[in-house]
Coordinates of C-alpha atoms and ligand atoms in Angstrom, one line a residue:
Chain A
M16 CA -70.2 63.7 -54.7
G17 CA -66.7 63.6 -56.6
R18 CA -64.9 66.7 -58.2
T19 CA -65.8 67.9 -61.5
V20 CA -63.0 68.1 -64.0
P21 CA -62.6 71.6 -65.5
N22 CA -63.2 71.6 -69.5
K23 CA -59.8 73.8 -69.9
C24 CA -56.8 72.4 -70.0
A25 CA -54.3 74.2 -67.3
L26 CA -51.3 74.1 -69.8
C27 CA -52.8 75.2 -73.2
G28 CA -56.1 76.6 -72.3
S29 CA -57.7 74.6 -74.8
D30 CA -61.2 73.2 -74.5
A31 CA -60.9 70.5 -76.5
P32 CA -63.4 67.7 -75.4
G33 CA -61.8 64.2 -74.3
R34 CA -60.0 62.8 -71.8
R35 CA -58.1 64.7 -68.9
W36 CA -55.3 63.8 -67.2
R37 CA -54.8 64.7 -63.7
V38 CA -51.3 66.4 -62.4
K39 CA -49.8 66.7 -58.8
G40 CA -51.3 70.5 -57.7
S41 CA -54.9 69.5 -58.7
K42 CA -54.9 70.7 -62.1
Y43 CA -55.8 69.0 -65.4
I44 CA -54.5 69.1 -68.7
C45 CA -55.6 67.8 -72.5
K46 CA -54.2 64.7 -74.2
E47 CA -52.3 66.8 -76.3
C48 CA -50.6 68.2 -73.7
H49 CA -50.3 64.8 -72.4
D50 CA -48.4 63.4 -75.1
R51 CA -46.3 66.5 -75.4
L52 CA -45.0 66.0 -71.9
N53 CA -44.4 62.4 -72.3
V54 CA -41.9 63.0 -75.1
E55 CA -40.7 66.1 -74.1
I56 CA -40.2 65.5 -70.5
G57 CA -40.8 61.8 -70.1
Y58 CA -43.8 59.9 -68.2
V59 CA -41.9 59.1 -65.2
K60 CA -40.1 62.4 -64.5
W61 CA -43.3 64.7 -65.4
S62 CA -45.9 62.5 -63.2
N63 CA -43.8 63.1 -60.3
M64 CA -43.7 66.9 -61.0
N65 CA -46.4 69.1 -59.7
F66 CA -48.2 71.7 -62.2
T67 CA -45.8 74.5 -61.2
E68 CA -42.9 72.5 -61.9
I69 CA -44.4 71.6 -65.1
K70 CA -44.5 74.8 -66.2
N71 CA -41.4 75.9 -65.2
Y72 CA -39.7 73.1 -66.9
L73 CA -41.5 73.9 -70.3
S74 CA -41.0 77.6 -70.1
D75 CA -37.1 77.1 -69.5
K76 CA -37.2 74.5 -72.4
D77 CA -38.4 77.3 -74.7
R78 CA -36.1 79.9 -73.3
L79 CA -33.4 77.9 -74.3
S80 CA -34.8 77.0 -77.8
T81 CA -35.9 80.7 -78.6
Q82 CA -32.5 82.3 -77.6
K83 CA -30.2 83.1 -80.7
T84 CA -26.8 84.2 -79.4
C85 CA -25.0 83.9 -76.0
S86 CA -26.1 86.4 -73.7
F87 CA -22.8 86.7 -72.5
C88 CA -20.3 86.6 -75.6
G89 CA -23.0 87.1 -78.6
Q90 CA -21.7 84.1 -80.2
K91 CA -24.3 82.4 -82.2
L92 CA -25.9 79.4 -79.9
S93 CA -26.3 76.0 -81.5
G94 CA -29.2 73.9 -80.9
N95 CA -27.3 71.0 -80.1
D96 CA -24.7 72.8 -77.9
L97 CA -25.0 70.3 -74.8
F98 CA -23.6 72.8 -72.5
R99 CA -26.0 75.7 -73.0
K100 CA -26.9 77.2 -69.7
L101 CA -30.2 79.0 -68.4
L102 CA -29.3 81.3 -65.4
K103 CA -31.3 82.6 -63.1
D104 CA -32.0 85.6 -64.7
K105 CA -33.3 83.7 -67.9
S106 CA -29.9 84.9 -69.5
V107 CA -28.8 82.1 -71.7
L108 CA -24.8 81.1 -71.8
C109 CA -23.3 79.3 -74.7
G110 CA -21.4 75.9 -73.6
K111 CA -17.9 77.8 -73.8
C112 CA -19.0 80.7 -71.6
A113 CA -20.9 78.3 -69.3
E114 CA -18.5 75.7 -68.7
S115 CA -15.4 78.1 -68.3
M116 CA -16.8 78.2 -64.8
R117 CA -17.4 74.8 -64.3
I118 CA -14.3 74.1 -61.9
V119 CA -15.4 76.6 -59.3
R120 CA -19.2 75.7 -59.9
P121 CA -19.4 71.8 -60.1
V122 CA -22.6 69.8 -60.4
F123 CA -23.5 68.8 -57.0
L124 CA -24.4 65.3 -57.3
T125 CA -27.0 64.4 -54.2
V126 CA -29.8 62.2 -54.0
K127 CA -33.5 62.8 -53.9
S128 CA -36.7 60.7 -53.7
D129 CA -37.7 58.8 -56.8
G130 CA -41.5 59.7 -56.0
G131 CA -42.1 56.3 -54.6
Y132 CA -40.1 54.3 -51.6
G133 CA -36.9 54.3 -53.6
Y134 CA -34.2 57.1 -54.4
E135 CA -32.2 58.6 -57.2
T136 CA -29.3 60.7 -58.4
A137 CA -29.8 64.4 -58.4
A138 CA -27.7 66.6 -60.3
D139 CA -27.9 70.2 -59.0
D140 CA -26.2 72.8 -61.2
P141 CA -25.3 75.7 -59.1
M142 CA -24.8 77.7 -61.9
K143 CA -28.3 78.0 -62.3
E144 CA -28.2 80.1 -59.5
L145 CA -25.9 82.9 -61.2
T146 CA -27.2 85.9 -63.1
L147 CA -25.5 87.5 -66.2
E148 CA -23.9 90.1 -63.7
D149 CA -22.2 87.2 -61.8
V150 CA -20.5 85.8 -64.9
P151 CA -17.5 87.9 -65.1
W152 CA -16.1 87.6 -61.6
V153 CA -17.1 83.6 -61.6
Q154 CA -15.0 83.3 -64.9
K155 CA -12.1 85.3 -63.1
E156 CA -12.5 83.1 -60.4
A157 CA -12.4 79.9 -62.3
A158 CA -9.0 81.2 -64.2
E159 CA -7.6 81.7 -61.0
E160 CA -8.6 78.4 -59.5
R161 CA -7.2 77.1 -63.1
E162 CA -4.3 78.5 -62.4
R163 CA -3.6 77.1 -59.1
R164 CA -4.3 73.5 -60.3
V165 CA -1.9 74.0 -63.1
A166 CA 0.7 74.7 -60.9
K167 CA -0.1 71.9 -58.4
Y168 CA -0.4 69.3 -61.2
G169 CA 1.4 70.8 -64.1
N170 CA 0.1 71.8 -67.7
H171 CA -1.2 68.8 -69.4
K172 CA -4.3 68.0 -71.7
A173 CA -6.1 66.4 -68.5
V174 CA -5.8 65.8 -65.2
F175 CA -8.1 63.3 -63.2
V176 CA -8.0 62.4 -59.7
V177 CA -9.1 58.7 -58.8
D178 CA -11.8 58.2 -56.2
D179 CA -12.5 54.5 -56.6
V180 CA -11.7 51.7 -59.3
T181 CA -14.3 48.9 -59.8
K182 CA -14.9 45.9 -61.7
Y183 CA -17.1 46.8 -64.6
K184 CA -18.5 43.3 -64.9
K185 CA -17.7 40.4 -63.1
E186 CA -15.5 37.7 -65.4
E187 CA -14.8 40.3 -67.5
D188 CA -11.4 42.3 -67.6
T189 CA -12.9 46.1 -67.7
H190 CA -12.6 48.3 -64.9
E191 CA -14.0 51.8 -64.2
I192 CA -12.3 54.3 -62.8
Y193 CA -14.2 56.8 -61.1
G194 CA -13.2 60.2 -60.2
R195 CA -13.2 63.9 -61.6
V196 CA -11.6 65.8 -64.0
M197 CA -9.6 68.5 -62.3
L198 CA -7.8 70.5 -65.7
G199 CA -8.5 69.9 -69.3
R200 CA -10.9 67.1 -70.7
I201 CA -10.7 63.2 -71.2
D202 CA -11.6 61.6 -74.5
K203 CA -11.8 57.9 -75.6
G204 CA -8.6 56.8 -76.3
D205 CA -6.3 59.5 -74.2
T206 CA -3.6 57.3 -72.2
L207 CA -3.8 57.6 -68.5
R208 CA -0.3 58.2 -66.9
V209 CA 0.0 57.3 -63.2
K210 CA 3.4 58.0 -61.5
R211 CA 4.7 55.2 -58.7
R212 CA 7.9 55.2 -57.0
E213 CA 9.2 52.1 -59.3
G214 CA 8.2 54.0 -62.4
E215 CA 5.4 55.0 -64.3
Y216 CA 2.1 52.8 -65.6
R217 CA -0.1 53.8 -68.5
K218 CA -3.7 52.8 -69.7
V219 CA -5.7 53.9 -72.3
V220 CA -9.2 55.0 -71.9
D221 CA -11.4 52.9 -73.9
K222 CA -14.5 54.4 -73.0
I223 CA -16.0 57.2 -71.1
N224 CA -18.6 56.9 -68.7
P225 CA -20.2 60.1 -68.0
P226 CA -22.8 60.8 -65.7
E227 CA -26.5 60.7 -66.7
Y228 CA -26.9 64.4 -66.9
L229 CA -24.3 64.4 -69.2
K230 CA -24.8 61.1 -71.0
K231 CA -24.7 62.4 -74.5
S232 CA -21.3 64.1 -73.8
P233 CA -18.5 62.2 -75.7
Y234 CA -15.8 63.4 -73.7
L235 CA -15.5 64.2 -69.6
P236 CA -15.3 67.6 -69.3
E237 CA -13.1 69.9 -67.0
G238 CA -14.9 70.0 -63.3
H239 CA -17.4 67.0 -63.8
E240 CA -17.1 63.5 -62.6
G241 CA -17.3 60.1 -64.2
N242 CA -16.0 57.0 -65.3
L243 CA -13.2 56.0 -67.6
M244 CA -13.4 52.3 -68.7
V245 CA -10.0 50.8 -69.2
S246 CA -9.0 47.1 -69.7
G247 CA -6.5 44.7 -68.2
D248 CA -4.7 45.2 -64.8
V249 CA -5.5 48.2 -62.8
S250 CA -4.4 47.3 -59.6
F251 CA -1.3 49.6 -59.7
I252 CA -3.9 52.3 -59.3
Y253 CA -5.6 53.7 -55.8
P254 CA -8.0 56.3 -54.8
G255 CA -6.3 59.8 -54.8
D256 CA -4.2 58.9 -57.4
V257 CA -3.4 61.7 -60.1
L258 CA -4.0 60.2 -63.7
V259 CA -2.4 62.7 -66.5
V260 CA -3.0 62.9 -70.1
E261 CA -0.3 64.2 -72.0
R262 CA -0.7 66.9 -74.8
V263 CA 0.1 65.2 -78.3
Chain B
M27 CA -34.5 57.1 -41.9
A28 CA -32.9 59.7 -43.4
K29 CA -34.5 63.1 -43.4
K30 CA -34.7 65.4 -46.8
N31 CA -32.8 68.8 -46.1
D32 CA -34.6 72.1 -47.0
K33 CA -33.8 71.5 -50.8
G34 CA -35.3 68.5 -51.0
R35 CA -32.4 66.2 -50.9
F36 CA -30.9 63.6 -49.0
D37 CA -27.4 65.1 -47.8
N38 CA -25.7 67.0 -45.2
G39 CA -24.5 69.6 -47.1
P40 CA -20.8 70.0 -48.9
C41 CA -17.9 67.8 -47.6
P42 CA -15.3 70.4 -46.5
V43 CA -12.4 68.7 -48.2
C44 CA -13.9 68.2 -51.8
G45 CA -17.1 69.9 -52.0
R46 CA -19.3 66.8 -52.8
A47 CA -22.5 65.9 -51.1
V48 CA -22.1 64.2 -47.7
V49 CA -25.2 62.0 -48.5
S50 CA -27.2 61.1 -45.2
L51 CA -28.4 57.8 -46.7
N52 CA -24.8 56.3 -46.4
H53 CA -22.8 56.1 -43.3
I54 CA -21.3 59.4 -42.4
T55 CA -18.0 59.9 -41.0
K56 CA -17.7 62.6 -38.3
L57 CA -14.5 64.1 -37.4
A58 CA -13.2 64.8 -33.9
D59 CA -14.6 68.7 -34.3
G60 CA -17.8 67.9 -35.8
K61 CA -17.4 68.1 -39.4
E62 CA -18.7 65.5 -41.8
V63 CA -16.6 64.3 -44.7
C64 CA -17.6 62.5 -47.7
P65 CA -16.7 58.4 -48.5
D66 CA -15.0 59.4 -51.4
C67 CA -12.3 61.6 -49.0
V68 CA -12.2 58.9 -46.5
S69 CA -11.4 56.2 -48.9
K70 CA -8.4 58.4 -49.7
I71 CA -6.7 58.0 -46.3
R72 CA -8.3 54.8 -45.0
V73 CA -5.2 52.8 -46.1
M74 CA -3.4 54.7 -43.2
Y75 CA -6.3 54.6 -40.7
P76 CA -7.8 51.4 -41.1
L77 CA -11.2 50.6 -40.0
E78 CA -11.6 48.2 -36.9
Y79 CA -14.2 46.1 -35.7
V80 CA -13.9 44.8 -32.0
K81 CA -15.9 42.0 -30.1
K82 CA -16.8 43.9 -26.9
K83 CA -17.8 41.6 -24.0
G84 CA -21.2 40.5 -23.4
K85 CA -22.2 41.9 -26.8
K86 CA -22.8 40.1 -29.8
K87 CA -22.5 43.0 -32.4
L88 CA -19.1 43.8 -33.1
E89 CA -18.1 47.5 -32.5
R90 CA -17.3 50.0 -35.1
Q91 CA -14.0 51.7 -34.3
D92 CA -12.8 54.3 -36.7
P93 CA -9.7 56.1 -36.0
I94 CA -10.5 58.7 -38.8
E95 CA -13.1 60.1 -36.5
K96 CA -10.7 61.1 -33.9
L97 CA -9.0 63.4 -36.7
T98 CA -9.9 67.2 -36.7
L99 CA -10.4 68.7 -40.4
D100 CA -7.1 69.9 -40.5
E101 CA -5.4 66.7 -39.6
F102 CA -7.4 64.9 -42.1
R103 CA -6.4 67.3 -44.7
A104 CA -2.8 67.0 -43.7
A105 CA -3.2 62.9 -43.9
M106 CA -4.4 63.1 -47.5
E107 CA -1.2 64.9 -48.2
R108 CA 0.7 62.2 -46.4
T109 CA -1.3 59.2 -47.8
P110 CA 0.7 58.8 -51.2
E111 CA 4.0 58.3 -49.5
Y112 CA 2.8 55.9 -47.0
L113 CA 1.0 53.7 -49.7
E114 CA 4.3 53.8 -51.7
D115 CA 6.1 52.6 -48.5
L116 CA 3.6 49.6 -48.3
R117 CA 3.9 48.8 -51.8
A118 CA 7.9 48.7 -51.4
K119 CA 7.7 46.8 -48.1
Y120 CA 5.0 43.8 -50.0
G121 CA 6.4 44.3 -53.2
H122 CA 2.9 44.2 -54.3
N123 CA 0.5 46.1 -56.0
A124 CA -2.5 44.9 -53.3
V125 CA -2.3 42.7 -50.0
Y126 CA -4.8 40.9 -47.6
K127 CA -3.7 39.8 -44.4
V128 CA -5.5 36.3 -43.4
E129 CA -6.5 36.3 -39.7
S130 CA -8.7 33.2 -39.1
I131 CA -10.4 30.9 -41.4
K132 CA -13.3 28.8 -41.4
M133 CA -14.0 25.9 -43.7
F134 CA -17.3 24.7 -44.9
P135 CA -17.9 21.5 -46.7
R136 CA -19.7 21.5 -49.8
G137 CA -20.6 18.0 -50.4
W138 CA -18.8 15.0 -52.5
F139 CA -17.1 16.0 -55.4
R140 CA -16.7 20.0 -55.0
P141 CA -13.9 21.4 -53.1
P142 CA -14.8 23.2 -49.7
F143 CA -15.6 27.0 -49.2
I144 CA -12.7 28.2 -47.4
C145 CA -13.8 31.3 -45.6
T146 CA -11.0 33.6 -44.7
T147 CA -11.4 36.7 -42.4
G148 CA -9.0 39.5 -42.2
R149 CA -8.1 43.1 -43.7
V150 CA -7.1 44.3 -46.9
I151 CA -3.8 46.3 -46.0
F152 CA -3.6 48.1 -49.3
G153 CA -5.3 47.9 -52.8
Y154 CA -8.2 46.4 -54.1
F155 CA -9.9 42.9 -54.3
D156 CA -12.7 42.1 -56.1
M157 CA -14.5 38.7 -56.5
N158 CA -12.7 36.3 -59.3
D159 CA -9.7 38.4 -59.0
E160 CA -6.8 35.9 -59.6
V161 CA -4.5 36.2 -56.5
E162 CA -1.5 34.5 -54.9
V163 CA -1.2 33.0 -51.3
V164 CA 1.8 33.5 -49.6
R165 CA 2.3 30.7 -47.2
K166 CA 5.6 30.1 -45.3
G167 CA 7.7 31.6 -47.8
A168 CA 6.2 29.9 -51.0
S169 CA 3.2 31.3 -53.0
F170 CA 0.2 29.4 -54.8
K171 CA -2.2 30.4 -57.4
A172 CA -5.8 31.0 -56.4
K173 CA -9.0 32.7 -57.4
I174 CA -11.3 34.8 -55.2
Y175 CA -14.7 33.0 -55.1
D176 CA -16.8 35.8 -53.1
I177 CA -16.1 38.6 -50.7
V178 CA -18.2 40.1 -48.3
R179 CA -17.2 43.0 -46.6
E180 CA -17.8 43.7 -42.7
N181 CA -18.2 47.6 -43.2
V182 CA -21.5 46.8 -45.3
E183 CA -22.9 50.2 -44.2
E184 CA -19.9 52.0 -45.0
K185 CA -21.1 53.2 -48.6
G186 CA -24.5 53.3 -48.4
M187 CA -26.4 52.5 -51.4
D188 CA -23.1 50.7 -52.7
A189 CA -22.9 48.7 -49.7
W190 CA -23.1 45.3 -51.1
V191 CA -20.4 45.3 -53.6
R192 CA -18.4 42.3 -53.1
R193 CA -15.0 44.0 -53.0
G194 CA -12.0 44.6 -50.5
E195 CA -10.5 48.0 -50.0
G196 CA -7.0 49.0 -48.3
G197 CA -7.7 49.4 -44.8
Y198 CA -11.1 48.0 -44.3
P199 CA -11.8 44.3 -42.6
L200 CA -13.4 41.6 -44.2
R201 CA -16.0 39.6 -42.8
W202 CA -15.1 37.0 -45.7
M203 CA -12.9 36.5 -48.5
V204 CA -14.0 33.0 -50.0
F205 CA -11.9 30.6 -51.9
S206 CA -13.0 27.1 -53.1
Q207 CA -10.3 25.2 -55.0
K208 CA -9.0 21.7 -54.5
D209 CA -5.7 21.2 -52.3
L210 CA -5.6 24.8 -51.3
L211 CA -4.1 25.7 -48.1
I212 CA -4.6 28.9 -46.0
G213 CA -4.2 29.3 -42.8
P214 CA -3.9 32.6 -40.1
G215 CA -0.8 35.2 -41.0
D216 CA -1.0 34.3 -44.6
L217 CA -1.1 36.9 -47.0
I218 CA -3.2 37.0 -50.2
V219 CA -1.5 39.2 -53.2
K220 CA -2.3 40.8 -56.1
G221 CA 0.1 42.5 -58.9
Ligands
ZN317 ZN1 -53.7 71.2 -73.3
ZN318 ZN1 -20.9 82.5 -74.8
ZN319 ZN1 -15.2 64.8 -49.7

């Protein structure tokens, strides 16, 4: 006759009376933990995670917030550094150290089940597979790759390679240029330059539209892909085009 | 239906050209040597290797013929190097940023006071066309202004989850590029141009 719900919360161990919530993996959590997960992870996300995944997520989050300095360069870590990275061995890198390796360890955008019948984008970060010992050689690899790209594209504030151009909203004069930042970073207000046989065209970036995993970033950083929003005619931009932003 | 890989994701691993995921929910382009490349890389050389849909005797469904699938990975990479020049040659030849060639047309009346739907079938030679784009119809040396009412692609499976974008891209055939305006004359062989 039915299962008995354990009294102790699987997450915090409290035995406060009250309602229990079931988590995938047949564990039960208390109201406080339930509310905390809603805030820290979000209901849709945590309700699709099993107990171990939730535990790991929380401990990683905890690890990131308690570490005071970058495990590699020793610089003080800032709580609002969006690019801080927890490595496989639980060491923490500052955004600067982590992102210096990005061009050789780009985020792998793929598709996963949304938990129901649909799909959603998964942004898998290969940097999470690195340990502190890997950082020096991966940084070296990145520096060499950067040199190759500078030799290929020239030394600019940013270089962006176009995958696709789409109308943002029908009837509106806005387009999104999707692609990857090969070098540097792209900010709102940057002027993109494209060379055609008959001459050069320029387009100002009205807005940056980074991927979901970077949505708080005010710019599109090196090694990441995303959308640049521009207005007016863009019929002179094609897939494969190299857009360059000059240093000012 | 696509299967998850051992990481619980719907992809067949990284594209050998750009390193991005070859998502298994999308149509996958398999090269002559078995290598699978992602749609973003395919779209970069498509203009040079147009996709064809051909009518086969006794078959109702059009058969997809992709010249890119006859390339090896090395040939694919070489094609990527050559595409920019090829594209510039097309732009110089036609003198526009985007060109669509009409192959056939069908008219669908829309009742008393409304202009008919003029549904053209054809292919985008290069560039992009979107719904509501202001274009020109080049017909027997003259040109007329027109506005694209709608676009339906032939290769609806090509970009998987984006399959229904109503847009035409260089190297892809269109099932329909639709116009609807008074006194617009379009016929086979006419060009629709932009920019
Ligand atoms: Zn609890
Ligand atoms: Zn650091
Ligand atoms: Zn690719």
